[in-house]
Short mmCIF file of C-alpha atoms in Angstrom, two decimals:
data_model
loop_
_atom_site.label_atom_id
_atom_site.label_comp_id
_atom_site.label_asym_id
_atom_site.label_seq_id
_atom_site.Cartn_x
_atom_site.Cartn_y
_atom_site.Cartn_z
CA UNK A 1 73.24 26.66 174.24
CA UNK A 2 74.05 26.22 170.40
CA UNK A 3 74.81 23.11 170.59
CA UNK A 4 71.69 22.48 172.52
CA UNK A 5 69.56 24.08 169.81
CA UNK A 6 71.49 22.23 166.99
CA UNK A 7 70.99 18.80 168.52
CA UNK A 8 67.41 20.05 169.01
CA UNK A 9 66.87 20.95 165.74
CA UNK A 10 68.87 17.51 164.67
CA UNK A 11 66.32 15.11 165.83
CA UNK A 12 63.00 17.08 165.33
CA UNK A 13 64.65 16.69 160.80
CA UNK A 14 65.75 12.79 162.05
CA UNK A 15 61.65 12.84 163.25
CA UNK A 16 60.56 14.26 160.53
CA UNK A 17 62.24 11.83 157.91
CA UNK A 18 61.00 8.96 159.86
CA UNK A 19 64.53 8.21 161.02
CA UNK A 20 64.76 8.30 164.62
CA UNK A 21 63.38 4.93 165.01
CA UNK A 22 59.83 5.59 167.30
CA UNK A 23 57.39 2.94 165.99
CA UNK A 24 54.52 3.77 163.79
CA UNK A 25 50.67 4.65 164.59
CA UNK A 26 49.57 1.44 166.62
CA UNK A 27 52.73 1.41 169.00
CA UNK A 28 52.53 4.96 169.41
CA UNK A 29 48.83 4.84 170.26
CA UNK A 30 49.39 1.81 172.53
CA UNK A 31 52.36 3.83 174.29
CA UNK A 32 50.55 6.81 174.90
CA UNK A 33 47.24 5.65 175.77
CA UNK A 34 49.22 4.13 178.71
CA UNK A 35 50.26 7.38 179.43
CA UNK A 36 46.95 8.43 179.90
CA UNK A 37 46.08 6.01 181.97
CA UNK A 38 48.73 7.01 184.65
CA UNK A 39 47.59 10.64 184.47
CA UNK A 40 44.22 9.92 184.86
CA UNK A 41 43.21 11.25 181.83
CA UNK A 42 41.73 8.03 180.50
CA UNK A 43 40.19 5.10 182.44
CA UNK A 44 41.33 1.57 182.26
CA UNK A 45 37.91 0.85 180.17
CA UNK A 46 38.47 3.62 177.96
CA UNK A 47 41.69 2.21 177.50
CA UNK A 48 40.41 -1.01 176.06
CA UNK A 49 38.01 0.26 174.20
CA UNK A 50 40.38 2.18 172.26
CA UNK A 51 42.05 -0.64 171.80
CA UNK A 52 39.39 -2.45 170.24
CA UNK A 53 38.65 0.92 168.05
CA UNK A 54 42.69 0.66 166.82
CA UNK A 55 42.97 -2.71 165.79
CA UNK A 56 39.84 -2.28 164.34
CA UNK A 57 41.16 0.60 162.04
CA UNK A 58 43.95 -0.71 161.87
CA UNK A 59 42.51 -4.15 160.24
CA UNK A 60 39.72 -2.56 158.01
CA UNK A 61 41.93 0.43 156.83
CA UNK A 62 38.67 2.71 158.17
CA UNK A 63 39.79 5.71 159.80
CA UNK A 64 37.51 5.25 163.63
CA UNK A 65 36.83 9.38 163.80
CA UNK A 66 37.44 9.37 167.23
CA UNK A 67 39.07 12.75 166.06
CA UNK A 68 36.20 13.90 163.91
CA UNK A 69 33.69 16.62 163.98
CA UNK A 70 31.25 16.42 161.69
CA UNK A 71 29.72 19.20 159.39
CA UNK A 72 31.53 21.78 160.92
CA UNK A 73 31.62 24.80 158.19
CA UNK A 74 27.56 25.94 159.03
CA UNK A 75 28.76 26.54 162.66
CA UNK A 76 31.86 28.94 161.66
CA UNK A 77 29.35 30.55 158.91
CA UNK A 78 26.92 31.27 161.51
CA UNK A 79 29.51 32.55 164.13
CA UNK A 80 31.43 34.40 161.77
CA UNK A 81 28.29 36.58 160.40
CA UNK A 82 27.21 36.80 163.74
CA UNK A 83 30.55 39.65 164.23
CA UNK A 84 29.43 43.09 163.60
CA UNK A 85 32.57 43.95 161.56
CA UNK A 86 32.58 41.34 159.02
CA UNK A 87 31.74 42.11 155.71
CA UNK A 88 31.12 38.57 154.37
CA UNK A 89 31.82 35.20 154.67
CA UNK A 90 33.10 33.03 151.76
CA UNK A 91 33.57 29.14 152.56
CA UNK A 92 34.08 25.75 151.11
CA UNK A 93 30.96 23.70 150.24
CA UNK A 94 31.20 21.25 153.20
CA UNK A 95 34.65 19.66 155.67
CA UNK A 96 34.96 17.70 158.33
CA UNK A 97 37.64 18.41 161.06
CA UNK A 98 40.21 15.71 161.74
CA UNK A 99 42.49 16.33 164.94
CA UNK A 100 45.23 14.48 166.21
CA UNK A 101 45.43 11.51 168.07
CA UNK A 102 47.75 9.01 170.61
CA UNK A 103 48.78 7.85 168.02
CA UNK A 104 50.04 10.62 165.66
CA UNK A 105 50.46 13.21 167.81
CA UNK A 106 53.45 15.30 166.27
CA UNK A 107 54.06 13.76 162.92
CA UNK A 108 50.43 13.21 161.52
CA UNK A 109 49.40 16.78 160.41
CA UNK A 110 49.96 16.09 156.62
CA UNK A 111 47.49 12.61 157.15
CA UNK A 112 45.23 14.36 159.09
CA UNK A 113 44.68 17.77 156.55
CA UNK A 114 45.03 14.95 153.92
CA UNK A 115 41.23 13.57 155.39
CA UNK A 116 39.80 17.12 155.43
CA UNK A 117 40.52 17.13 151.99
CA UNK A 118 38.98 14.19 151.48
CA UNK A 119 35.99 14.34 153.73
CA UNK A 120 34.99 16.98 151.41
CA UNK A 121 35.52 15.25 148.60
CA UNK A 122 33.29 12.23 149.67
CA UNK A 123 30.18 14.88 149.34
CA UNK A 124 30.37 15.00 145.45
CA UNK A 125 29.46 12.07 143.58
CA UNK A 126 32.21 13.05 140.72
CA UNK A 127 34.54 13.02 143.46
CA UNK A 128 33.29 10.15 145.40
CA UNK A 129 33.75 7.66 142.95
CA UNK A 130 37.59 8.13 142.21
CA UNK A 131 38.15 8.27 145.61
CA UNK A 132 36.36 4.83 146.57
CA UNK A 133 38.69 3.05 143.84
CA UNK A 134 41.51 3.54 146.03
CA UNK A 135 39.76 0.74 148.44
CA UNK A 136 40.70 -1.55 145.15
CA UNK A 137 44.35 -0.38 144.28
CA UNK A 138 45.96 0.35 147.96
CA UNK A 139 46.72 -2.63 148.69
CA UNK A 140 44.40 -5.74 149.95
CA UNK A 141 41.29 -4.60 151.98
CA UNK A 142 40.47 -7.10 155.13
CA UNK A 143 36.48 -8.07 155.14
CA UNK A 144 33.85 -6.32 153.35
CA UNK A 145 34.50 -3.26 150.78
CA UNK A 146 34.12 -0.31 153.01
CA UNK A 147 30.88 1.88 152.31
CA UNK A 148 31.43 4.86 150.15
CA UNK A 149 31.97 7.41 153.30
CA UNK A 150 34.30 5.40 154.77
CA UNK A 151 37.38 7.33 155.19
CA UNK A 152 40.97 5.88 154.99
CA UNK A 153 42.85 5.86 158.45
CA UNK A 154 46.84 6.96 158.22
CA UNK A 155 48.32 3.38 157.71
CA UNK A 156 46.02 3.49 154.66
CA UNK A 157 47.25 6.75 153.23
CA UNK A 158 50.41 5.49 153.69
CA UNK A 159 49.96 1.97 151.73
CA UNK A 160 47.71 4.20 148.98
CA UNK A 161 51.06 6.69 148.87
CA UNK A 162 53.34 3.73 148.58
CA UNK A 163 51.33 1.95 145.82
CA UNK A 164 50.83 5.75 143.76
CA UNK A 165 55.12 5.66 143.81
CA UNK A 166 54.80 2.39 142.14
CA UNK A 167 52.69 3.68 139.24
CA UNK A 168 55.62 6.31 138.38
CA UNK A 169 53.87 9.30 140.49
CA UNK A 170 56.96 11.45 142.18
CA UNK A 171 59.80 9.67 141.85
CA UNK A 172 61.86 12.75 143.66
CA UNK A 173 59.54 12.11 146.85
CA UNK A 174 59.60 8.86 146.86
CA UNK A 175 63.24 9.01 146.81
CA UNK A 176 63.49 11.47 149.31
CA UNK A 177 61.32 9.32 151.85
CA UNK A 178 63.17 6.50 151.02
CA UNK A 179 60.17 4.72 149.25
CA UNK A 180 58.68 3.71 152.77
CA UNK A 181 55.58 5.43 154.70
CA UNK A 182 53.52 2.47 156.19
CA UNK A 183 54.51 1.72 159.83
CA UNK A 184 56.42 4.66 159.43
CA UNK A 185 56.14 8.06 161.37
CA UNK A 186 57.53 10.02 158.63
CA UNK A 187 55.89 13.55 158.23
CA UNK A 188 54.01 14.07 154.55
CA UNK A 189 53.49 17.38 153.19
CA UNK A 190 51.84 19.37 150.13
CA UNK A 191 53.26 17.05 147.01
CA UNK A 192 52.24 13.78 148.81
CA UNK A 193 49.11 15.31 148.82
CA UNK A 194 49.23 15.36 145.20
CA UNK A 195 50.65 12.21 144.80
CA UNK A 196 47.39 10.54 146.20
CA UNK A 197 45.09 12.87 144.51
CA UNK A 198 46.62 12.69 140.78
CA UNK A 199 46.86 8.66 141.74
CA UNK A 200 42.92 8.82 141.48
CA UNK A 201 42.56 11.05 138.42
CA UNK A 202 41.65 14.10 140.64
CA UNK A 203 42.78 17.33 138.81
CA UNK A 204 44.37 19.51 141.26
CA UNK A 205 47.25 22.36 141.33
CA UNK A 206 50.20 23.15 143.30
CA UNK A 207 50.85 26.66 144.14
CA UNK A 208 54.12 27.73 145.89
CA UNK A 209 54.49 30.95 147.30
CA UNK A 210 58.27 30.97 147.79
CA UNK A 211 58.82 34.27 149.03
CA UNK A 212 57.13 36.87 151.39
CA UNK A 213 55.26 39.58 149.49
CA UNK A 214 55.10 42.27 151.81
CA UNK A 215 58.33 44.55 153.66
CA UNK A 216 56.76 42.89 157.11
CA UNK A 217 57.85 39.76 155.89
CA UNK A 218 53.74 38.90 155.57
CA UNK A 219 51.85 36.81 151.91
CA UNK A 220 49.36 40.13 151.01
CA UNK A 221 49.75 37.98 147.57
CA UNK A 222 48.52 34.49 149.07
CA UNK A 223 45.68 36.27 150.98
CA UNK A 224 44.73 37.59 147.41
CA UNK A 225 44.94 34.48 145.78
CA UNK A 226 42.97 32.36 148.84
CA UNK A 227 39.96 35.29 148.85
CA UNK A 228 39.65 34.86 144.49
CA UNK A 229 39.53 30.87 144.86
CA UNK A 230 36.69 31.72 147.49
CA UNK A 231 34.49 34.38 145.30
CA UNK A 232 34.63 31.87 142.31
CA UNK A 233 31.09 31.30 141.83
CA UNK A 234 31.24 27.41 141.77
CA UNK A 235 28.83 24.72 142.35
CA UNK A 236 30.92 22.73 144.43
CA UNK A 237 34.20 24.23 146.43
CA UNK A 238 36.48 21.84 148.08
CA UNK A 239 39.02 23.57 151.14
CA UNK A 240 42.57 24.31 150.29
CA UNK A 241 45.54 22.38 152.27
CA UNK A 242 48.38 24.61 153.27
CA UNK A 243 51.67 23.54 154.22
CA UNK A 244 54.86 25.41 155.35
CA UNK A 245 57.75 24.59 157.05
CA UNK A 246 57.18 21.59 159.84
CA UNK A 247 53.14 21.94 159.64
CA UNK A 248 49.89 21.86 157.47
CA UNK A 249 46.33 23.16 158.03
CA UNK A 250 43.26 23.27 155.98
CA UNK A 251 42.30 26.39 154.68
CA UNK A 252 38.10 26.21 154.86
CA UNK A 253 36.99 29.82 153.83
CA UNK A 254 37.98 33.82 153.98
CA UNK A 255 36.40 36.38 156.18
CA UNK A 256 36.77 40.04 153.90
CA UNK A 257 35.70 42.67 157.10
CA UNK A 258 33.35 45.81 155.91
CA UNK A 259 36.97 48.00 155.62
CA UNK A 260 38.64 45.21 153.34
CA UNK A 261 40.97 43.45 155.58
CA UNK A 262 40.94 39.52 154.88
CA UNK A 263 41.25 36.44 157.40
CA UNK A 264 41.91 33.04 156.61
CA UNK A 265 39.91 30.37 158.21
CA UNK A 266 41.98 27.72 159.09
CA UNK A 267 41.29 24.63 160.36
CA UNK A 268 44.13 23.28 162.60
CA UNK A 269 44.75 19.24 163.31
CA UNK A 270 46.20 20.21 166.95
CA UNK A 271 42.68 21.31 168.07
CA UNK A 272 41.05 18.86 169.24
CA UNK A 273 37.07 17.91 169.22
CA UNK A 274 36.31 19.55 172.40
CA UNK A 275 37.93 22.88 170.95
CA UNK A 276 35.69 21.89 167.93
CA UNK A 277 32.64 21.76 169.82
CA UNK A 278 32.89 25.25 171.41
CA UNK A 279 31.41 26.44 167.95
CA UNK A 280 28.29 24.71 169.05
CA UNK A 281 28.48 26.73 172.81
CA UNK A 282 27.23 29.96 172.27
CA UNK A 283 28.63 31.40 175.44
CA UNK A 284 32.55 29.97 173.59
CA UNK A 285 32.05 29.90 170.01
CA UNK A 286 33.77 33.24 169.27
CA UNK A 287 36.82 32.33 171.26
CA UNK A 288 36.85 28.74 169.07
CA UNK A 289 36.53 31.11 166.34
CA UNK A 290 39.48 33.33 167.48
CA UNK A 291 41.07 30.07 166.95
CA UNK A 292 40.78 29.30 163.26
CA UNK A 293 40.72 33.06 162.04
CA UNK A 294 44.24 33.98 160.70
CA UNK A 295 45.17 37.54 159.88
CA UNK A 296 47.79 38.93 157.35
CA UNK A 297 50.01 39.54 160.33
CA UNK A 298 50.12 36.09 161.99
CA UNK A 299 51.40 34.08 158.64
CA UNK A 300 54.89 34.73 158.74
CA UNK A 301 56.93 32.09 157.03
CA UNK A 302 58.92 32.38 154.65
CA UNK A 303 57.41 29.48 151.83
CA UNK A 304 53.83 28.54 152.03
CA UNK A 305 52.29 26.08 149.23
CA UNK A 306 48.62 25.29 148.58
CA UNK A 307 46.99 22.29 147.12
CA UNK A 308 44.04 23.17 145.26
CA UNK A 309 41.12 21.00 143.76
CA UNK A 310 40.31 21.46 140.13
CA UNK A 311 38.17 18.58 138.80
CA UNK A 312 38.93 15.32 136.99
CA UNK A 313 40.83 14.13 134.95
CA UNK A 314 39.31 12.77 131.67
CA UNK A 315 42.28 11.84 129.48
CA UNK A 316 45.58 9.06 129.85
CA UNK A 317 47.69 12.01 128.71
CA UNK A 318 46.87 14.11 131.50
CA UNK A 319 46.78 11.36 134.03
CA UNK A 320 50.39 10.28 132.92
CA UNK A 321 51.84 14.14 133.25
CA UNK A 322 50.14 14.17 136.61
CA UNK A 323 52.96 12.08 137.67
CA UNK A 324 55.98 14.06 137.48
CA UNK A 325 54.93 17.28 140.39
CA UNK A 326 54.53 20.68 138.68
CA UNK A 327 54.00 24.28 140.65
CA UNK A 328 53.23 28.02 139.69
CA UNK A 329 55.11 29.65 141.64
CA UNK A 330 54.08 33.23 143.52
CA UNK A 331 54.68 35.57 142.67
CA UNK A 332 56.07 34.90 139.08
CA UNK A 333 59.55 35.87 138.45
CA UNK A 334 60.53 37.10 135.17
#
């Protein structure tokens, strides 16, 4: 049974460090879309439809949001208030959800919470124009320059990523990665995050949280820190991407109950748009909000990390530091 569990634990790190040899996005897509044409979960004409969608994407570098719901942070607001106990709500400015897909299904989290991020991003017109220069320095775009809410599909994170390692930015990850991402299934996590968003002169911090806070084992410390980014009185507030081990969500806003206790709101890339869309049902939107709401109790692991959004940058100096990965670490040890 060890050995069993070893092995297991083997190939989901092989996996995870793109190195057990499975394809990339398109194959994976094209394999499992197959799939679910066998099970009867998708029709032949579905199926070639998506298959016009993917080599679409996978030509213009457009992400096709087959995954995405749109606007979604007015429909927890309203839900959330809507509960008798809860003493406010405190959310990001705007975010679109991104779920998985055929063809990342189990190693795309990191991409996916990468485009939350960045579909929030696209709202602000500070923002919005760093962001569209990576259309020029990713790599060559096929066709016309994409519009300015166009969002970049996983093969193009992972040519952007590639291209940031060749400007100097995280030499330790690149390393560790082996220098390769596109056509790759190798997971991302928290500093490639960083890697893209220092690439386009977006300001934004690191924040490790290396050790439980609490006897329970429980972050009281990260709560505290999540629900002060949320009062800041700010014009615009971007979500916060959290990684720990193996997975990554998007944290979108804090719930603070009328006796003090604090949820996260989290949005999750292994919910798909039909768990989305319950929101919308009013018969099912608190169980879709059951969902996303994360107590003290149910974050557990040992070593979280959050990305947080903090401007631009408007100097060479800072844009050149950006590229070696710096954290503050919580809590601070003396």
């Amino acid at each position: 049974m060890r050995r069993l569990r070893e092995q297991h634990e083997f190939e989901l790190l092989r996996a995870q460090y793109g190195m057990d040899n499975e394809g990339n996005f398109k194959e994976q897509s094209l394999t499992n879309m197959q799939r679910a044409v066998y099970s009867g979960e998708l029709s032949v004409a579905d199926y070639y439809e998506r298959q016009i969608e993917l080599r679409m994407a996978e030509s213009s570098g457009i992400d096709d949001s087959s995954s995405c719901t749109k606007d979604i942070v007015p429909l927890i607001m309203t839900v959330s208030r809507s509960c008798t106990n809860v003493g406010q709500t405190l959310m990001c400015t705007t975010v679109d959800h991104y779920g998985s897909t055929y063809g990342d299904k189990g190693w795309g989290c990191g991409y996916r919470n990468m485009q939350m991020m960045l579909s929030s991003l696209l709202h602000h017109t500070g923002y919005n124009e760093q962001l569209y220069k990576q259309w020029v320095v990713g790599g060559p775009i096929r066709g016309e320059m994409p519009s300015r809410s166009a969002m970049p599909s996983i093969s193009r994170l992972q040519q952007h990523i590639e291209w940031a390692w060749g400007q100097g930015f995280d030499v330790q990850g690149c390393d560790q990665l082996g220098g390769k991402l596109f056509n790759t299934r190798k997971w991302i996590g928290a500093t490639e995050v960083v890697t893209v968003l220092s690439s386009l002169r977006i300001r934004c911090e690191l924040i490790d949280f290396h050790r439980p806070t609490s006897a329970s084992g429980s972050h009281p410390e990260l709560f505290n820190w999540v629900l002060e980014y949320f009062q800041a009185n700010d014009d615009f507030k971007p979500p916060l991407y959290l990684q720990h081990q193996g997975h990554s969500r998007t944290i979108v806003g804090v719930e603070q109950l009328k006796d003090g206790t604090v949820f996260l709101l989290l949005l999750d890339p292994s919910h798909s748009p039909h768990q989305m869309a319950e929101l919308r049902n009013t018969s099912s939107a608190m169980l879709a909000l059951r969902l996303i709401r994360k107590s003290l109790a149910a974050m557990k692991a040992k070593h979280y990390q959050i990305v947080a959004i903090c401007g631009i940058m408007d100097n060479e100096i800072e844009y050149q530091q950006s590229k070696v990965l710096r954290s503050m670490r919580v809590p601070q040890e003396r």
